Short mmCIF file of C-alpha atoms in Angstrom, two decimals:
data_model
loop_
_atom_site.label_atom_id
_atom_site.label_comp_id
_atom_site.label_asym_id
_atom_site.label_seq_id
_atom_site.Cartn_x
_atom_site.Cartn_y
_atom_site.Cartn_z
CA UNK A 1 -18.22 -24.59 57.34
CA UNK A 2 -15.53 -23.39 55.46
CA UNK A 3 -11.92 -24.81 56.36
CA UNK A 4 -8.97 -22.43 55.62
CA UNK A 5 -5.90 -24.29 53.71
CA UNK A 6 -2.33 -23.90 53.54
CA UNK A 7 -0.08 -23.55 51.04
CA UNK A 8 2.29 -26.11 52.42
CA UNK A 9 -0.19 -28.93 50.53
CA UNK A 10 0.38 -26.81 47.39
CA UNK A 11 3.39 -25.68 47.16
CA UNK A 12 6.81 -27.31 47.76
CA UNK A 13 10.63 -26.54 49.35
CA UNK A 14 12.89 -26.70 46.94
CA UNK B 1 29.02 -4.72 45.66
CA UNK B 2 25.33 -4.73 44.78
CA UNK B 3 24.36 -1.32 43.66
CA UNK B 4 20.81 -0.26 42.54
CA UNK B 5 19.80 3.00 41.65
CA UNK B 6 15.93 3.69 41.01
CA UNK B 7 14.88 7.20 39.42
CA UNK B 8 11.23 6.91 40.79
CA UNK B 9 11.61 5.88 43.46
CA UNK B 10 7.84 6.11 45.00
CA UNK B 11 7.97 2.82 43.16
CA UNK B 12 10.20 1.05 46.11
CA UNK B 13 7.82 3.14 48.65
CA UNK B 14 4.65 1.44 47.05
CA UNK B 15 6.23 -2.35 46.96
CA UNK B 16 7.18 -1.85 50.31
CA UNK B 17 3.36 -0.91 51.14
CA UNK B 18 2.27 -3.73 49.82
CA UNK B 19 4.22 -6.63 51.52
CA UNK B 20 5.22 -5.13 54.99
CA UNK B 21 1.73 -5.75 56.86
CA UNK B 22 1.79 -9.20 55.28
CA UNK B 23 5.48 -10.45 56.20
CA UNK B 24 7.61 -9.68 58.71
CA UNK B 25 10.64 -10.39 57.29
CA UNK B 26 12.02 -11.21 54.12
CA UNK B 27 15.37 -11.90 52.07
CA UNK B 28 15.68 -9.63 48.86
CA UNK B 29 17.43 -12.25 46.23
CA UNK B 30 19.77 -10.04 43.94
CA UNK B 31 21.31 -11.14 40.86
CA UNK B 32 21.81 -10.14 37.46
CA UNK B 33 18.33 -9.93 36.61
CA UNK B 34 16.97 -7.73 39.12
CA UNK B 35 15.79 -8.54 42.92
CA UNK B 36 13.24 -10.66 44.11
CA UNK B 37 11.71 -11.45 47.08
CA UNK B 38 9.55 -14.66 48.00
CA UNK B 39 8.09 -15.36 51.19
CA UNK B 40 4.84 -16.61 52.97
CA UNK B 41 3.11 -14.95 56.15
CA UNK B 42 3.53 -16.96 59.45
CA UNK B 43 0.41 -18.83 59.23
CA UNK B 44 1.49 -20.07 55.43
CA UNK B 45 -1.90 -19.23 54.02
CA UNK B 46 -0.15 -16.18 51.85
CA UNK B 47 2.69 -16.02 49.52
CA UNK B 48 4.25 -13.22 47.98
CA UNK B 49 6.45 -13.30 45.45
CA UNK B 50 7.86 -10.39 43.81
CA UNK B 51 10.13 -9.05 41.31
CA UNK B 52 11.73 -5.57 40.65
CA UNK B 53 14.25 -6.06 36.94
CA UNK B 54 17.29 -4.93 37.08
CA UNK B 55 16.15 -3.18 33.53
CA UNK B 56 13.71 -0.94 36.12
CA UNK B 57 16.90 0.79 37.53
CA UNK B 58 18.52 3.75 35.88
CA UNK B 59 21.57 1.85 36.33
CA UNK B 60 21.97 -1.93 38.77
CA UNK B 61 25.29 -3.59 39.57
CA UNK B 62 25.48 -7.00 40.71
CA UNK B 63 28.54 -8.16 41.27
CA UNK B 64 27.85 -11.50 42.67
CA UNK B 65 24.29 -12.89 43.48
CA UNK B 66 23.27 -12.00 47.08
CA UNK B 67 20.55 -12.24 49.52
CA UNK B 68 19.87 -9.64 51.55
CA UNK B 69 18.20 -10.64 54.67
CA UNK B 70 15.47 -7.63 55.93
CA UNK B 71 13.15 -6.92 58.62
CA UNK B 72 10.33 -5.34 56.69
CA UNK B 73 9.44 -3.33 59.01
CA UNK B 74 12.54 -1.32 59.83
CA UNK B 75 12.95 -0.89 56.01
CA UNK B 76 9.95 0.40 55.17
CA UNK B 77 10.51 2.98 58.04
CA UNK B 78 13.47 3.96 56.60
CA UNK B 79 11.37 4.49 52.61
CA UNK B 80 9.03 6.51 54.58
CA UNK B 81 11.99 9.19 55.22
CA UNK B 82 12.00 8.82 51.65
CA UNK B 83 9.90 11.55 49.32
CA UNK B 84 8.15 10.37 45.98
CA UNK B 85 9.77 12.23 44.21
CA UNK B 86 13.23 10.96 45.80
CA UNK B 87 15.67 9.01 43.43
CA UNK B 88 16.42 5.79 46.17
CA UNK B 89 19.82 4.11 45.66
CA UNK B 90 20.41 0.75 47.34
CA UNK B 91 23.69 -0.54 48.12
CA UNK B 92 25.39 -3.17 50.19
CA UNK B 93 29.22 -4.87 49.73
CA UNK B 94 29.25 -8.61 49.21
CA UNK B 95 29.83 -10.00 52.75
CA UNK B 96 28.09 -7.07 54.00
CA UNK B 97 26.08 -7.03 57.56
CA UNK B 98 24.30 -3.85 56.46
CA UNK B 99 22.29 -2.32 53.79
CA UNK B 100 22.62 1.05 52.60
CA UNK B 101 19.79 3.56 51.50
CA UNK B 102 20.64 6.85 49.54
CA UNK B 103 17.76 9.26 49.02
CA UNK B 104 18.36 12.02 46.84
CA UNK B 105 15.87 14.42 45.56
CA UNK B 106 15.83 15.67 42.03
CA UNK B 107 17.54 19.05 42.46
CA UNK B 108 20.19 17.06 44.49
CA UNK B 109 19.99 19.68 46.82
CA UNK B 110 18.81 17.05 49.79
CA UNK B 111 21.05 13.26 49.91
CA UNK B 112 20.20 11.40 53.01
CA UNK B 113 21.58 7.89 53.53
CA UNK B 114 20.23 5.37 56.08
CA UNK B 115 22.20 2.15 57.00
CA UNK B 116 20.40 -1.09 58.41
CA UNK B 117 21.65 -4.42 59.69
CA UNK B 118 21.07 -7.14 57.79
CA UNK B 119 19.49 -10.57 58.92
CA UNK B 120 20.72 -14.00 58.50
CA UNK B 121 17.60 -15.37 57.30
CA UNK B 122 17.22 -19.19 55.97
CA UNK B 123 16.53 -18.60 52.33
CA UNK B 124 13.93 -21.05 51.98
CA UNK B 125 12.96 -20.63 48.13
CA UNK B 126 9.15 -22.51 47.45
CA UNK B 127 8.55 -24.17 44.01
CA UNK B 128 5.49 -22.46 42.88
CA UNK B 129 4.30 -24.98 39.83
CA UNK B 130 3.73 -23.53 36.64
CA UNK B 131 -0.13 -23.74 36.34
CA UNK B 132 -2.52 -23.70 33.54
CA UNK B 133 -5.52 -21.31 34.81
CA UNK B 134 -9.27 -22.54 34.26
CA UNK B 135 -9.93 -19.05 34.64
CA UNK B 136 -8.39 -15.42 34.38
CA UNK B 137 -9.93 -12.55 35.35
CA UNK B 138 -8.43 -8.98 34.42
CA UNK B 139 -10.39 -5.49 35.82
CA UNK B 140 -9.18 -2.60 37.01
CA UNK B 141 -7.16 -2.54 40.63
CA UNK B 142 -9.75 0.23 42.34
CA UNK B 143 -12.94 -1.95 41.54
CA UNK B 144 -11.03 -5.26 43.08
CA UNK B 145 -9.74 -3.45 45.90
CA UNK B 146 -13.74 -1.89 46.37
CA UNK B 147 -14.96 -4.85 46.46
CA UNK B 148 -12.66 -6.38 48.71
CA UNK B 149 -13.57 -4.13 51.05
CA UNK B 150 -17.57 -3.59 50.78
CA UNK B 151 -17.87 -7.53 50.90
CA UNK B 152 -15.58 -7.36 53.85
CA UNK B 153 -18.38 -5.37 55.84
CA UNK B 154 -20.69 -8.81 55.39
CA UNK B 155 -18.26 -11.88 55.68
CA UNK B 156 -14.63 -13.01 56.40
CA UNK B 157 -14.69 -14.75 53.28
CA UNK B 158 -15.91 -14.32 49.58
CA UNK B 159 -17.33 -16.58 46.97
CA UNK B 160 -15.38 -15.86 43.71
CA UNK B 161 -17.76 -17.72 41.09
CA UNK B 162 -16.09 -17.27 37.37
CA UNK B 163 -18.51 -18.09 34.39
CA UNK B 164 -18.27 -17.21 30.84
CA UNK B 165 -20.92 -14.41 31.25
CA UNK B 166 -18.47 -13.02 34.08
CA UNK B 167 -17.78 -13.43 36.95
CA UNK B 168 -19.74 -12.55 40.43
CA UNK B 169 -17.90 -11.82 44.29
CA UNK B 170 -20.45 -13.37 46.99
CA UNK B 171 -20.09 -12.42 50.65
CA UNK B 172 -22.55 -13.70 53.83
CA UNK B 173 -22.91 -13.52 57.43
CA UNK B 174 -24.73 -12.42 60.41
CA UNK B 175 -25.59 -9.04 58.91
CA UNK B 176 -27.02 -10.45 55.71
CA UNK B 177 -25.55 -11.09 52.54
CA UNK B 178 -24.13 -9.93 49.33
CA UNK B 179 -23.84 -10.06 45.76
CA UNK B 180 -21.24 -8.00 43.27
CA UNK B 181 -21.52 -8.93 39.77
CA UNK B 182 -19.00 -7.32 36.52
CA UNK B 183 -19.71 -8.33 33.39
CA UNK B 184 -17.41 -9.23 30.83
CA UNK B 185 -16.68 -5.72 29.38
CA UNK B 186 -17.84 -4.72 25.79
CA UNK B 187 -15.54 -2.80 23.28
CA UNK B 188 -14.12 -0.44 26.39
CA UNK B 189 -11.55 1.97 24.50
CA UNK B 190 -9.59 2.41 27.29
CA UNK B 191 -7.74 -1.01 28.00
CA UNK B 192 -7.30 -0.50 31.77
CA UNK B 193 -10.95 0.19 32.71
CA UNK B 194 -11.97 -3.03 31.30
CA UNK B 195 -13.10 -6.38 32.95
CA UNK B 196 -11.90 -9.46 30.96
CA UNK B 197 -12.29 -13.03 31.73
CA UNK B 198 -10.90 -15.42 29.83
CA UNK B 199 -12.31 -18.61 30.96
CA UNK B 200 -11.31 -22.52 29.73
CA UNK B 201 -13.75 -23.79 32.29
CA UNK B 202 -16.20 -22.34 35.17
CA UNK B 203 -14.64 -22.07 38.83
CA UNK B 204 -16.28 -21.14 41.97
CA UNK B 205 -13.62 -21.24 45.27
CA UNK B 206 -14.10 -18.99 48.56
CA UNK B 207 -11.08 -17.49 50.04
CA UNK B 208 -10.12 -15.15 52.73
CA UNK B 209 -11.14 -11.62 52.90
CA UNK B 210 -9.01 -10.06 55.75
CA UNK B 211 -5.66 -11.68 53.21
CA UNK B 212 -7.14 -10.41 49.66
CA UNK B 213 -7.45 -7.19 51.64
CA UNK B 214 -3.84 -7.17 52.42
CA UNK B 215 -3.31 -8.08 48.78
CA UNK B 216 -4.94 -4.65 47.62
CA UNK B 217 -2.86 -2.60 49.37
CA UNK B 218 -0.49 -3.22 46.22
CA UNK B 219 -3.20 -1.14 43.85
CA UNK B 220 -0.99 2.10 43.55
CA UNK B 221 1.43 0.04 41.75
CA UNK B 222 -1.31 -1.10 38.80
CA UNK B 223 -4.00 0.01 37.15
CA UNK B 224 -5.33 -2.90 36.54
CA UNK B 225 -4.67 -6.98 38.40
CA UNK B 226 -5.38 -10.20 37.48
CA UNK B 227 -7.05 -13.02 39.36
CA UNK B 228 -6.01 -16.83 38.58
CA UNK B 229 -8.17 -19.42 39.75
CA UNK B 230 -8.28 -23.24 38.87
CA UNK B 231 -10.29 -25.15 41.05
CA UNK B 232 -8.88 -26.35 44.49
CA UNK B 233 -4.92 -24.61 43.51
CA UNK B 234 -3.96 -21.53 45.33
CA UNK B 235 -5.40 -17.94 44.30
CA UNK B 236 -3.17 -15.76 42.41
CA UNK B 237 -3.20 -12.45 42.39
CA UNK B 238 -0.90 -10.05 40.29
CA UNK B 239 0.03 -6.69 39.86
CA UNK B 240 2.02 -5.78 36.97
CA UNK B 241 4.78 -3.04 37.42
CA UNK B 242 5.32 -1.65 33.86
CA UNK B 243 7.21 1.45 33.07
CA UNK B 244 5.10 4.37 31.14
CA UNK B 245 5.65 2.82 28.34
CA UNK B 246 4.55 0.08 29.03
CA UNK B 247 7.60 -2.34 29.17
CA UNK B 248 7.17 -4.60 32.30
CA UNK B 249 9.55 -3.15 35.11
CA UNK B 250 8.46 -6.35 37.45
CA UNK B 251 5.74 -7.34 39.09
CA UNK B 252 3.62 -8.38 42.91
CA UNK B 253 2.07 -11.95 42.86
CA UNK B 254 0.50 -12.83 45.69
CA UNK B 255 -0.88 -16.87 45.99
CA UNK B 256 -3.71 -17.12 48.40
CA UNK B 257 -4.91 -21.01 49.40
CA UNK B 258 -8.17 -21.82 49.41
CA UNK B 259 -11.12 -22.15 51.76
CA UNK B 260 -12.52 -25.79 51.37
CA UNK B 261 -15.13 -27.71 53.06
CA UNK B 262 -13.72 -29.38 55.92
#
């Protein structure tokens, strides 16, 4: 099955 | 004092459309070059990140950058009072605690103004990297907002599978399954009704059906959107505001993450 991401792995606080 | 005054104002009635079922709240960043807005749903899986240039306005003071802190909801109640063919003016002092909406319609016969309270929210800003696409994919903003929502009738999630002979939408569950293909257009004469893909390399990711959905609603701002997709990177999808002319007035990105084999 399909696992849904975050964007927290991708994208960064500046 | 931060003043904006927008002519067409349907324009601030459709970008409001497209963000408020996705965010709750949201801080408008205003400076010299126009307002923006940048946020992410609760759950983080979304970001939107918009941009309305202060060129757009018929005329936009900005005394001092600001961020106006909004509950999305309440404001886009407020544009609803508004008519499309309104001229909206925004205003709101430096230190202010409220916002300030002027509606005026074009005989100036009718000027309603609505003031809101502002919100201290924590303007976290997100570094969205600069990213070289594998593949782009450019087609008109009714066909990706149809398919959106026939594949949605099959599956919560869709197969976007980018090749150089175009690119296909999958969709499966329960009911069955399902298959959409465009192909890259021909010589189309009329730019906006085409389907281009420019591809560097073949991607195929799956992503979320019920969020591109929410994406869509932003169609009435563009003819036409673009999909980004490099394998295992967020999803972006953009909506070009450009002026009848065709000089960019801003734009709607929304960044979608992935759905990856656990």
């Amino acid at each position: 099955t399909k696992v849904q991401k975050t964007l927290d792995t991708f994208f960064f606080f500046d | 004092m931060f003043e904006a005054r927008l002519v067409e104002g349907s324009l601030l009635k459709k970008v409001m459309e497209s963000i408020k079922d996705l965010l709750n709240e949201a801080s408008w960043d205003c400076s010299g070059n126009g307002m923006c807005l940048q946020a992410m749903d609760s759950s983080h899986v979304a970001l939107v990140s918009l941009m309305l240039k202060s060129d757009g306005f018929e005329n936009y003071r900005c005394d001092r950058s600001i961020s106006l802190g909004i509950n999305l909801a309440s404001m886009s109640k407020i544009l609803k009072c508004a008519s499309n063919d309104d001229i909206i003016t925004i205003r709101a002092e430096d230190d202010a605690d409220a916002i300030t909406f002027m509606f005026e319609s074009p005989k100036q016969d009718r000027v309603s103004d609505y003031e809101m309270k502002l919100m201290n929210l924590d303007t976290e800003h997100l570094g969205i990297p600069d990213t070289e696409y594998a593949c782009v994919i450019k087609m008109p903003s009714g066909e990706f907002s149809r398919i959106c929502r026939d594949l949605s009738v099959l599956g919560d999630s869709v197969i976007i599978c980018c090749t150089k002979d175009g690119v296909r939408f999958s969709a499966k569950g329960d009911l069955g399954n399902g298959n959409i293909k465009l192909a890259q257009s021909a010589n189309v004469d009329k730019e906006e009704e085409a389907v281009v893909v420019d591809m560097r390399e073949a991607v195929t990711l799956t992503f979320s059906l019920r969020y591109l959905n929410f994406f869509t609603k932003a169609a009435p701002l563009s003819s036409q959107v673009s999909l980004s997709m490099s394998e295992d990177v967020p999803l972006m999808v953009e909506y070009k505001i450009n002026d009848k002319e065709g000089d960019s007035k801003g734009y709607v990105r929304y960044y979608l993450a992935p759905k990856i084999e656990d």
